[in-house]
CSV table of C-alpha atoms and ligand atoms in Angstrom, one decimal:
chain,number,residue,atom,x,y,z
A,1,UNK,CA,19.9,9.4,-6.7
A,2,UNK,CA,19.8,12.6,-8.5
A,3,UNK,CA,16.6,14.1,-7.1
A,4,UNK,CA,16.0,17.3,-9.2
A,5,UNK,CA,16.3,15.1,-11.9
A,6,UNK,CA,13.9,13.2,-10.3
A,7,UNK,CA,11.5,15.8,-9.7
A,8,UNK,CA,11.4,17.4,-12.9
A,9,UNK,CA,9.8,13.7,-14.2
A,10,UNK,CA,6.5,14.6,-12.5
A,11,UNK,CA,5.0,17.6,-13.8
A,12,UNK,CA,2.8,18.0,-10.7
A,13,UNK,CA,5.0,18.6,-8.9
A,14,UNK,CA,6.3,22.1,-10.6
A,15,UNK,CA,2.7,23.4,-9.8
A,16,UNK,CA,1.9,26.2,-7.4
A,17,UNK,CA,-0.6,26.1,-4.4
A,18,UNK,CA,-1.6,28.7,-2.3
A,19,UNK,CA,0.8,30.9,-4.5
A,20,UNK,CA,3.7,28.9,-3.2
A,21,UNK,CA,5.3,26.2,-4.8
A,22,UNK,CA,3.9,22.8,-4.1
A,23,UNK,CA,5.8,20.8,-1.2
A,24,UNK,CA,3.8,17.2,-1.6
A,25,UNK,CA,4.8,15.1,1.5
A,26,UNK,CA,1.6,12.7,1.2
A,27,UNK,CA,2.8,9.9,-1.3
A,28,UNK,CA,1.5,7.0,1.9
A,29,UNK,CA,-2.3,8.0,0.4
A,30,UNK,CA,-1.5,8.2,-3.4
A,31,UNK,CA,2.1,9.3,-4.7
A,32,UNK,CA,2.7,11.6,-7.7
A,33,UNK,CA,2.8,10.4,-11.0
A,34,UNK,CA,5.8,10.7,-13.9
A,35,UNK,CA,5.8,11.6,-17.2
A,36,UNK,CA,7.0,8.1,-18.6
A,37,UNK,CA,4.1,6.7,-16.7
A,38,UNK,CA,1.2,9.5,-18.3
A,39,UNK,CA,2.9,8.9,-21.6
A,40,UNK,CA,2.7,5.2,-21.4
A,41,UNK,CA,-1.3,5.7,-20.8
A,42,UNK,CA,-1.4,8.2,-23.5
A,43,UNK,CA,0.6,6.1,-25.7
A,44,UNK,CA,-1.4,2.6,-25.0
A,45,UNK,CA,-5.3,4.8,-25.6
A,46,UNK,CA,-3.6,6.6,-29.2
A,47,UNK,CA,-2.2,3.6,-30.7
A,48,UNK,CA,-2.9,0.0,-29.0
A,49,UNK,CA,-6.3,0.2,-27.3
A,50,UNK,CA,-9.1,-3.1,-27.4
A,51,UNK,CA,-9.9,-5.2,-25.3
A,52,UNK,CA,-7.8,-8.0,-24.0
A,53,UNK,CA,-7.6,-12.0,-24.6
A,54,UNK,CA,-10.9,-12.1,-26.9
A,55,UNK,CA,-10.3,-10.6,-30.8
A,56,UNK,CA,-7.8,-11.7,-32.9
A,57,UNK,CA,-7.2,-8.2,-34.7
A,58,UNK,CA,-3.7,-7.2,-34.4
A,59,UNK,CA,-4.6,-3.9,-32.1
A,60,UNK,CA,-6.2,-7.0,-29.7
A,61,UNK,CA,-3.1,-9.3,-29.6
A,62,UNK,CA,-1.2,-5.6,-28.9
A,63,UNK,CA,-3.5,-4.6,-25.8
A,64,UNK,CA,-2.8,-8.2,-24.7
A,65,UNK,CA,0.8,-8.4,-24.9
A,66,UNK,CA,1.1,-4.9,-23.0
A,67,UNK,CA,-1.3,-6.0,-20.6
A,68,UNK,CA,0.4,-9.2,-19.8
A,69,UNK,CA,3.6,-8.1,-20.3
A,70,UNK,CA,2.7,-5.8,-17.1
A,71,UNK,CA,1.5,-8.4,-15.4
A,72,UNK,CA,4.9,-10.2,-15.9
A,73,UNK,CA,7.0,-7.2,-15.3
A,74,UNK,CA,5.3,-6.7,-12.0
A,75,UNK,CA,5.0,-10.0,-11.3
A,76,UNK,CA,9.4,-10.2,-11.4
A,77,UNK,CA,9.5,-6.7,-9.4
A,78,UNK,CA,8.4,-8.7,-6.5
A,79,UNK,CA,9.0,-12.1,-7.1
A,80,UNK,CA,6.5,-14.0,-8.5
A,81,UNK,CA,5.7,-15.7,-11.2
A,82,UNK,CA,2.9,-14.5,-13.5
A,83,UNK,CA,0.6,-16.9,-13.0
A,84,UNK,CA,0.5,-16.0,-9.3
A,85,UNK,CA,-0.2,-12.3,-10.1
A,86,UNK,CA,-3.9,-11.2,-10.3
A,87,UNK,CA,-4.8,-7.8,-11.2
A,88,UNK,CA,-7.3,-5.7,-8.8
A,89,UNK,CA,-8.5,-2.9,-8.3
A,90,UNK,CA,-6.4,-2.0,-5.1
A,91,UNK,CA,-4.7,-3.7,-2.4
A,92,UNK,CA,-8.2,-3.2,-0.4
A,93,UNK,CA,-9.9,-5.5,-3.0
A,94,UNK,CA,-7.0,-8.3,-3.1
A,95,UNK,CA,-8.2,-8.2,0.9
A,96,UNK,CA,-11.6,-8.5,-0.1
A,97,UNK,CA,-10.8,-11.4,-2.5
A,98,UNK,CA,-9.1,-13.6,0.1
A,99,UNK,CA,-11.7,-13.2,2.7
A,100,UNK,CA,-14.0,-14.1,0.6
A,101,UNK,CA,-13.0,-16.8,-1.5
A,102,UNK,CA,-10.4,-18.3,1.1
A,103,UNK,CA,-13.3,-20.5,2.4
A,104,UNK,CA,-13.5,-19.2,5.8
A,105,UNK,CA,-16.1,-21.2,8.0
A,106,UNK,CA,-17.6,-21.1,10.9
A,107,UNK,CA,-15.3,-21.4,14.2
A,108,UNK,CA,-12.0,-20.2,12.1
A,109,UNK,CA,-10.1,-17.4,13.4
A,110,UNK,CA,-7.8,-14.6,12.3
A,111,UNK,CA,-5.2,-12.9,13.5
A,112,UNK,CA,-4.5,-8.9,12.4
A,113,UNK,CA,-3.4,-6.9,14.4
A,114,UNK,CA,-4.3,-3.3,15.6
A,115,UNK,CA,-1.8,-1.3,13.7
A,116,UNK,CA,-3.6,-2.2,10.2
A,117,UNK,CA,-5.2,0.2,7.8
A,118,UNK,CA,-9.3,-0.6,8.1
A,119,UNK,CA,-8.8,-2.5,4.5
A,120,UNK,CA,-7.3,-5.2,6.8
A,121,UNK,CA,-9.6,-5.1,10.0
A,122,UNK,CA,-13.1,-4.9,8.1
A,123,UNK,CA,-13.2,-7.3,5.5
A,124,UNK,CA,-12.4,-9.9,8.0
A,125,UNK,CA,-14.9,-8.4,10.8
A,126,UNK,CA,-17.4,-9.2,8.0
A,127,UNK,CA,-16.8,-13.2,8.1
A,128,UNK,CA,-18.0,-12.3,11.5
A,129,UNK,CA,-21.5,-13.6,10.4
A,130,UNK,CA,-20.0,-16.8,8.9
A,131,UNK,CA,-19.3,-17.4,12.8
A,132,UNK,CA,-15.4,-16.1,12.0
A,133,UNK,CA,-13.8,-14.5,15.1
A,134,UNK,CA,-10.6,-12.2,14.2
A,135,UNK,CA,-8.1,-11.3,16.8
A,136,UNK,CA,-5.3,-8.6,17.0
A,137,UNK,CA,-2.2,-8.3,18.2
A,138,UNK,CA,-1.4,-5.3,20.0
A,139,UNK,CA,1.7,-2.9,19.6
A,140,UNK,CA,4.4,-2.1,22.4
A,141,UNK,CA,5.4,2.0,23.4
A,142,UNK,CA,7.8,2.1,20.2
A,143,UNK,CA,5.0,1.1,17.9
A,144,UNK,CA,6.5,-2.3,17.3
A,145,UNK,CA,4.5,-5.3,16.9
A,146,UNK,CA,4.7,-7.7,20.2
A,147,UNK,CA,5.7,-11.0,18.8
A,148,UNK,CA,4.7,-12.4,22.0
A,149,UNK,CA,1.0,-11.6,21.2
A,150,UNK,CA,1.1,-14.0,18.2
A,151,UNK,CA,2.3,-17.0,20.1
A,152,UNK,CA,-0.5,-16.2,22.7
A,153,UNK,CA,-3.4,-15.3,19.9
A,154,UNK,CA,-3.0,-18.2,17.2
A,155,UNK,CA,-4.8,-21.6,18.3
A,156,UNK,CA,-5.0,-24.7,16.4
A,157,UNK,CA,-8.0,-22.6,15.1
A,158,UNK,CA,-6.4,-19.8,13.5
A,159,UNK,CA,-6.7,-19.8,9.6
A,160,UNK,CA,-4.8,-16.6,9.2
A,161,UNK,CA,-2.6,-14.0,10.0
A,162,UNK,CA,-3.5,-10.8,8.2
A,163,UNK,CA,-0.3,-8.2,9.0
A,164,UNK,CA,1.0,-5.0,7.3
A,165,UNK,CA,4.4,-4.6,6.2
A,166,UNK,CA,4.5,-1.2,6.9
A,167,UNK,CA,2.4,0.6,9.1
A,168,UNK,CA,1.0,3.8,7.0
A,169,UNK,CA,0.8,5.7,10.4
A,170,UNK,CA,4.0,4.7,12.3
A,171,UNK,CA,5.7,3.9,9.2
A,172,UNK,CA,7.0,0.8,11.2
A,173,UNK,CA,8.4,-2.1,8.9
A,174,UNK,CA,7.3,-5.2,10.6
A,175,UNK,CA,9.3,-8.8,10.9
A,176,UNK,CA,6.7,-10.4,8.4
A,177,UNK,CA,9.3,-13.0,8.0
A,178,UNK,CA,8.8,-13.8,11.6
A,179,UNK,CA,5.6,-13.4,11.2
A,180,UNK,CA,5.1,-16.1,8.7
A,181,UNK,CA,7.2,-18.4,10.5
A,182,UNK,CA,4.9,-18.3,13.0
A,183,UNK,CA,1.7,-18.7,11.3
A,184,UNK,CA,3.3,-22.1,9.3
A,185,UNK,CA,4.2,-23.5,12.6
A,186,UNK,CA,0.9,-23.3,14.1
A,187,UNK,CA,-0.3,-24.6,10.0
A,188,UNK,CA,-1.9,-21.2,9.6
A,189,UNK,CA,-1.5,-18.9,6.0
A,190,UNK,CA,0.0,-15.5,6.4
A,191,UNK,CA,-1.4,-12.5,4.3
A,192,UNK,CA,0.9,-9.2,3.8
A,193,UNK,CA,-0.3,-5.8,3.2
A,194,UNK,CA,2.5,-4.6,1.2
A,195,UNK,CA,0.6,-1.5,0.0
A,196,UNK,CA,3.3,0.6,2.0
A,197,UNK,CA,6.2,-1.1,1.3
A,198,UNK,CA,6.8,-2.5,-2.4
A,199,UNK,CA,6.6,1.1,-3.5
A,200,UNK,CA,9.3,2.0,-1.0
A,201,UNK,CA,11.5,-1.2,-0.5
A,202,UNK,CA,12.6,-4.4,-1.8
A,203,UNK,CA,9.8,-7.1,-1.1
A,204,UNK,CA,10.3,-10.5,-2.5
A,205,UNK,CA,6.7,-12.3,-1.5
A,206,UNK,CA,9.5,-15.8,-2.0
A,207,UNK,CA,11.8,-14.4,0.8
A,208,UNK,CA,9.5,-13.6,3.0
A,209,UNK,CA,7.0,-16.6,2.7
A,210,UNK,CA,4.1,-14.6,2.3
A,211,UNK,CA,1.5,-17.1,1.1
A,212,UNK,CA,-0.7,-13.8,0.1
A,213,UNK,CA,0.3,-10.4,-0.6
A,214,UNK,CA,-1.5,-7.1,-1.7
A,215,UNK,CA,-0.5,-3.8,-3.2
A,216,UNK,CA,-2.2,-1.0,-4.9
A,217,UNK,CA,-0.4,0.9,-8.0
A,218,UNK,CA,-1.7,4.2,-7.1
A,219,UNK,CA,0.9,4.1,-4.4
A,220,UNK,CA,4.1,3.2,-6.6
A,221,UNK,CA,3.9,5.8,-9.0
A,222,UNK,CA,1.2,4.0,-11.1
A,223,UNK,CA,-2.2,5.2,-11.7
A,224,UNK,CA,-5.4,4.8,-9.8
A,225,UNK,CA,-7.9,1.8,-10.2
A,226,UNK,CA,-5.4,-0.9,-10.6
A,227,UNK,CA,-3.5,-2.7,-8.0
A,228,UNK,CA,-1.9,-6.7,-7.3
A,229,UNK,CA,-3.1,-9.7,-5.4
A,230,UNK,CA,-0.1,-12.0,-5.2
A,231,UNK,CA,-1.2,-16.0,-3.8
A,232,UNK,CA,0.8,-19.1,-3.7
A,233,UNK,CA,-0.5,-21.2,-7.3
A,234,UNK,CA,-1.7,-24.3,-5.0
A,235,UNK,CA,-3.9,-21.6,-2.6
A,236,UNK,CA,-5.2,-19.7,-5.8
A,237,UNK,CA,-6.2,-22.8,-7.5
A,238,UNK,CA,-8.4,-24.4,-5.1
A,239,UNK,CA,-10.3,-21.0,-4.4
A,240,UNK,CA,-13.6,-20.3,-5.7
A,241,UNK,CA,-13.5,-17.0,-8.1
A,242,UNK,CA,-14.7,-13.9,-6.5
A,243,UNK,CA,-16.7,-12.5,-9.2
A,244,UNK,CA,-18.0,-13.8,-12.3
A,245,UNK,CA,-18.6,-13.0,-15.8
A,246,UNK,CA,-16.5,-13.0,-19.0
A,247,UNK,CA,-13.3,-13.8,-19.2
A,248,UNK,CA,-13.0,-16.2,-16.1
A,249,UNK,CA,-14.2,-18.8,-17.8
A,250,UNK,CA,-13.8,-21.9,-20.1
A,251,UNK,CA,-16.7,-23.2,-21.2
A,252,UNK,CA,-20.3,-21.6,-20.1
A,253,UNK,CA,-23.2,-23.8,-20.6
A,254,UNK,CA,-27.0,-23.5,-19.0
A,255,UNK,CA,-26.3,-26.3,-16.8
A,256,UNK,CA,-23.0,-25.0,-15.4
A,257,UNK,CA,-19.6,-23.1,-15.9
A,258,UNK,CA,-16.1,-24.4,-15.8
A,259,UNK,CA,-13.6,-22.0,-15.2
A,260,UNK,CA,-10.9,-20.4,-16.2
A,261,UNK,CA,-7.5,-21.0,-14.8
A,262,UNK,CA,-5.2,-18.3,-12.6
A,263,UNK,CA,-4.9,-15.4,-13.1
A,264,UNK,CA,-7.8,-15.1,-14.9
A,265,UNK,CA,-10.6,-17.1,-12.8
A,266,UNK,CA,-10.3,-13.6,-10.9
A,267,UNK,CA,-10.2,-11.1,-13.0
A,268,UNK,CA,-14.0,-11.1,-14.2
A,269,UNK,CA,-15.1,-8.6,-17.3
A,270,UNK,CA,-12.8,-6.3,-18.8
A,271,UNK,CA,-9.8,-5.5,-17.0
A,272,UNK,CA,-8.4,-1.9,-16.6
A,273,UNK,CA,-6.1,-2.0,-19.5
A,274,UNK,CA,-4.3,1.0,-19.6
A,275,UNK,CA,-4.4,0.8,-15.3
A,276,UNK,CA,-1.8,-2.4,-16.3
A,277,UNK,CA,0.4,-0.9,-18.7
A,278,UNK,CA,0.9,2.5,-16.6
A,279,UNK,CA,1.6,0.3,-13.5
A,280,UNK,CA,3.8,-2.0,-15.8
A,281,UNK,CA,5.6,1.4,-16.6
A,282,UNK,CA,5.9,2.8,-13.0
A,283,UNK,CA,8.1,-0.5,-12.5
A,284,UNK,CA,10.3,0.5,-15.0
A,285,UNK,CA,11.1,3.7,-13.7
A,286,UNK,CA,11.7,2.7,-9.8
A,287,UNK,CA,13.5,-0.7,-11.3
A,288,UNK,CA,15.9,2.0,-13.1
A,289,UNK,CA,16.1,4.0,-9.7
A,290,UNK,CA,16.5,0.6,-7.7
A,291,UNK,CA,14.7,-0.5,-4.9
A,292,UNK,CA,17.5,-0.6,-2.7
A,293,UNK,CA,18.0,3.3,-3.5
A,294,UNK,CA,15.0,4.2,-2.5
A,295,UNK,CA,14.7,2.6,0.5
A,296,UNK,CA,17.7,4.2,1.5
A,297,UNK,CA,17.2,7.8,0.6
A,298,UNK,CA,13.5,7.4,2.1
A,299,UNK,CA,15.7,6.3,5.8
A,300,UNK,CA,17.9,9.1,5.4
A,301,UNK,CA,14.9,11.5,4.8
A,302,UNK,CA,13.3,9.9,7.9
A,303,UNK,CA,15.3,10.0,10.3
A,304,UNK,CA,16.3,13.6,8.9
A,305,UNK,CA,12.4,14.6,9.9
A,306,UNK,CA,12.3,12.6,13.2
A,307,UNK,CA,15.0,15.1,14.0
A,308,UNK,CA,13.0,18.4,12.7
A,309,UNK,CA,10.1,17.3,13.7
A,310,UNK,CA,11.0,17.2,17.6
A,311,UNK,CA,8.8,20.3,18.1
A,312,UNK,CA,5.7,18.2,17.7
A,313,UNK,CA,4.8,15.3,19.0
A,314,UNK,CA,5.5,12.1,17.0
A,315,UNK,CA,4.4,8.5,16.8
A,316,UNK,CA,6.7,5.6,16.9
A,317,UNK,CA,10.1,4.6,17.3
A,318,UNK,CA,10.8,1.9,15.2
A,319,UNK,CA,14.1,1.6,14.3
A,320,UNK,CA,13.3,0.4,11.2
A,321,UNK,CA,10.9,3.1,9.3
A,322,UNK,CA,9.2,2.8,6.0
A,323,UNK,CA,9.8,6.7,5.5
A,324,UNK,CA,6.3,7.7,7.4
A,325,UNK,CA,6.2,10.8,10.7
A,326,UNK,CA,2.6,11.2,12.0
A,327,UNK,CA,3.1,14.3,14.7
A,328,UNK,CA,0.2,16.3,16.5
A,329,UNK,CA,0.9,20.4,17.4
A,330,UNK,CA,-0.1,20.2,21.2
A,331,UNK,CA,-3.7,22.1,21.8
A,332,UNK,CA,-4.2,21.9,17.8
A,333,UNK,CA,-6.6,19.2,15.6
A,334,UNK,CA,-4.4,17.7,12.9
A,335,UNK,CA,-7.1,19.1,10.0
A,336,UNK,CA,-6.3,22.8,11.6
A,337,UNK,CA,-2.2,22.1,11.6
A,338,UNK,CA,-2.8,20.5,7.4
A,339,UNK,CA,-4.9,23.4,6.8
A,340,UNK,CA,-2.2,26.2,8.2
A,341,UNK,CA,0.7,24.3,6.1
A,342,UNK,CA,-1.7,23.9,2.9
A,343,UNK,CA,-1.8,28.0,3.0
A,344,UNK,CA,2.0,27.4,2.7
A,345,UNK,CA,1.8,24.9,-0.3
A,346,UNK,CA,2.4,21.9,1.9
A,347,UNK,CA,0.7,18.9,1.4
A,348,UNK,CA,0.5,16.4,4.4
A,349,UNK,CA,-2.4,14.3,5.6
A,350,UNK,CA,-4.5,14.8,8.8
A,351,UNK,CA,-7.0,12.4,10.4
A,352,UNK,CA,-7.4,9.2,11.6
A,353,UNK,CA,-5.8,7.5,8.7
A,354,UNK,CA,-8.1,4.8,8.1
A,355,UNK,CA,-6.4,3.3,11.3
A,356,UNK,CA,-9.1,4.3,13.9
A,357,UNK,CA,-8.0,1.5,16.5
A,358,UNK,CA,-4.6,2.4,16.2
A,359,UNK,CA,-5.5,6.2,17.2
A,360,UNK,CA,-7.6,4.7,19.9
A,361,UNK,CA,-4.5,2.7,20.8
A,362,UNK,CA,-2.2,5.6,20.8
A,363,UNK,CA,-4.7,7.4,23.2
A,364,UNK,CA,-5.3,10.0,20.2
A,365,UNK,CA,-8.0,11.0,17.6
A,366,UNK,CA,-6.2,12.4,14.5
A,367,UNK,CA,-2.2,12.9,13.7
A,368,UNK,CA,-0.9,14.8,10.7
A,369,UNK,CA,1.1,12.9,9.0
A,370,UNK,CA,4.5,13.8,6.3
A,371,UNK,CA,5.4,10.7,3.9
A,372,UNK,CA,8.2,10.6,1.7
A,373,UNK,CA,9.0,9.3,-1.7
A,374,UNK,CA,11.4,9.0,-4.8
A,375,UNK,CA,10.8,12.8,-5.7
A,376,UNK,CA,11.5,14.7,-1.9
A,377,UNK,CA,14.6,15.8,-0.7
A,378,UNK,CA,15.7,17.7,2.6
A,379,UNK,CA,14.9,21.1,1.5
A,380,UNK,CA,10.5,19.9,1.6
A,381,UNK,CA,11.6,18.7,4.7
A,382,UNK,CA,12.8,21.4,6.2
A,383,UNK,CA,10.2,24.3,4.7
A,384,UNK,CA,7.7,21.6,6.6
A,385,UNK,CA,9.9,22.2,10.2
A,386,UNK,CA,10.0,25.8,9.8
A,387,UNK,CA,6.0,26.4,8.6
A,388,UNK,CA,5.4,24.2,11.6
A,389,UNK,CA,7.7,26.1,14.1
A,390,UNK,CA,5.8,29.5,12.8
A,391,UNK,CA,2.5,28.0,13.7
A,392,UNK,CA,3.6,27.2,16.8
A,393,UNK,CA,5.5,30.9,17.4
A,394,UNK,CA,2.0,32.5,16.4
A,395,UNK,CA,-0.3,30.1,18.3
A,396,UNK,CA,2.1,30.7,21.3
A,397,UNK,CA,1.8,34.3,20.9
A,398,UNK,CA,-2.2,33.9,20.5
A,399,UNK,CA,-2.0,32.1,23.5
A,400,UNK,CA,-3.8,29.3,22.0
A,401,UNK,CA,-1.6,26.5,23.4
B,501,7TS,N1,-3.1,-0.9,3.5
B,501,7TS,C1,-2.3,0.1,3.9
B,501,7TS,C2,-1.2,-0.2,4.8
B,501,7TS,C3,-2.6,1.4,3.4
B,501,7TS,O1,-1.8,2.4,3.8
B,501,7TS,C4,-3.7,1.6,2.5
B,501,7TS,C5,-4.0,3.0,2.1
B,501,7TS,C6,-4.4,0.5,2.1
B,501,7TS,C7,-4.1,-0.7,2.6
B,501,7TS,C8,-5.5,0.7,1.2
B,501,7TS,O2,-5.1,1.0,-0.1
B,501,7TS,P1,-6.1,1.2,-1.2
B,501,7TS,O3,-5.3,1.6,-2.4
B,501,7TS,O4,-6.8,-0.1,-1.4
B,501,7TS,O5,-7.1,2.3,-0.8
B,501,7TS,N2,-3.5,4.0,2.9
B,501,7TS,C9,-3.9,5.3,2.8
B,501,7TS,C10,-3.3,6.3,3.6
B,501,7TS,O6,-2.5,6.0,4.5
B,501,7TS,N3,-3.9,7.5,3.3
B,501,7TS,O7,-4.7,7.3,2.3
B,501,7TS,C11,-4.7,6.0,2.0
């Protein structure tokens, strides 16, 4: 991978902050975005934009044909067939979608586990008053899933597991293969929160038997607002739509409403269009990189920063990582540690990550966290090591630690 090459796609990332040139290490909450994928937006609003699947004017069939050529292109990147790929808003609403149309009843259970993102502990909390109860499998000192908590937390109850590929604070990649096996024994459905992993790695939803499986574009390059819900066609077919309105349907009368068939039974009013076509382009340009690529230069620039980043304090110890260090300064809040490397132009998160139980697990209340992508090499890596050993050298001097 030729990284300044690389780099120079996303014109972001040439910008100063803090009169210092921009070091973005926060891709896990949104990553930066390339030129092919701006110009593809730009391109789609100048020259092709109506709305989709209603007119017959040519500049209607063209918005179409982009939009569901996305969906198809997308659709391939992880293995799925088309009609198995419904367009959302984020990986946090494909969650939404399958709690609430899965037909969860009363005395069902589900399995997460406490490692997830909230997106995949609250929507299923809130079947709570539907008389669901959700479990969750704990983690062991390495940050590892314990397989043994599955066996012991599924009953002949349990409707679902719900289980991230990749945790987006230990950057653990998780067995979900395993994992799946598992639920189909015990004749439960296994949901995967891929938003971590298909923009890093190669996920095929086939391979791993995922019967569900969510993502959000914003994440892989693409822009905001538009994001995939993958299902098996026999599970999509007998759920109720989510929303309605236009486009989900076949034939409206008075009396009732017949539907419209998958994808489009859940994708309600007009979709984000040009959301489609930039995501649809953003798999272009990591299909022409290859998957396998950037798994691997994401490892090497992992373990690289476990190794720097041994003046801090970090979390997990995986030995598979999806390119994700969380770290705390002893005696400093992360927000104070993000703050002192923003004045050097480096962007990393702080807080609790939208993973509160997981801080409460670790015994902790914030981390900072550094997360890696296509367009990061060693060199961000290492200005991140030394701004952090400064802080340290001055807070040690201050006496603050
Ligand atoms: N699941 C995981 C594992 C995530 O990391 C995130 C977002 C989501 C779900 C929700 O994605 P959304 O696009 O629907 O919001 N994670 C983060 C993060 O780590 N920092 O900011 C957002």
């Amino acid at each position: 991978m030729n990284i300044e090459k690389i780099k120079s796609d996303f014109p972001l990332l040439s910008r100063k902050v803090n009169g210092k040139q921009l070091v973005y290490l926060d891709s896990a909450a949104t990553s930066q975005k390339p030129k092919q994928v701006i110009s593809a937006i730009t391109n789609y609003y100048e020259n092709h934009n109506a709305n989709v699947h209603r007119g017959v004017h040519k500049l209607s069939e063209e918005a179409t044909e982009a939009y569901e050529g996305s969906r198809k292109k997308i659709a391939d990147f992880v293995n799925a067939k088309a009609n198995e790929m419904i367009f959302t808003r984020n990986a946090t609403e494909g969650i939404n979608l399958v709690a609430q149309s899965l037909g969860f009843r009363k005395g069902d259970e589900i399995v997460s586990s406490v490692m997830e993102h909230h997106s995949n502990i609250v929507p299923w909390q809130m079947l709570k008053s539907r008389g669901v109860t959700t479990r969750f499998a704990d983690i062991d000192e390495d940050g590892i899933l314990k397989m043994d908590d599955y066996e012991n937390l599924i009953t002949k109850k349990t409707k679902l597991i719900a289980v991230t590929h990749v945790s987006n604070v230990l950057g653990t990649i998780n067995n979900v293969k395993k994992i799946a096996k598992i639920a189909h024994d015990a004749g439960a459905l296994l949901l995967v929160d891929a938003a971590q992993s298909v923009p890093h790695m190669p996920v095929d939803v086939r391979n791993i038997e995922a019967d569900f499986l969510v993502f959000s574009g914003h994440k892989m390059l693409g822009p905001t607002g538009i994001g995939c819900l993958y299902g098996r066609s026999e599970l999509l077919d007998a759920m109720p739509p989510f929303m309605g309105g236009g486009d989900m349907i076949k034939d409206v009368k008075l009396e009732g409403t017949i539907y419209n068939d998958v994808p489009y039974k859940f994708e309600a009013g007009t979709p984000h269009i040009a959301g489609a076509v930039g995501l649809g382009a953003a798999v272009d340009y990591l299909v022409k990189i290859g998957m396998k690529n950037v798994h691997e230069h994401e490892k090497k620039l992992v373990n690289f920063a476990t190794t720097e980043l041994q003046i801090t304090e970090t979390y997990g110890n995986a030995p598979e990582n999806g390119g994700i260090v969380a770290f705390n300064v002893h005696g400093l809040h992360s927000h104070d540690v993000a703050s002192m490397l923003d004045e050097n132009g480096i962007a990393v998160r702080s807080g609790h990550h939208c993973a509160q139980p997981l801080m409460k697990r670790l015994g902790i209340v914030s981390a900072a966290r550094a997360s890696f992508y296509v367009y990061n090499d060693e060199e961000d890596i290492t200005k991140l090591s030394a701004s952090l050993k400064d802080i340290i050298n001055l807070l040690k001097r201050k006496k603050v630690v």
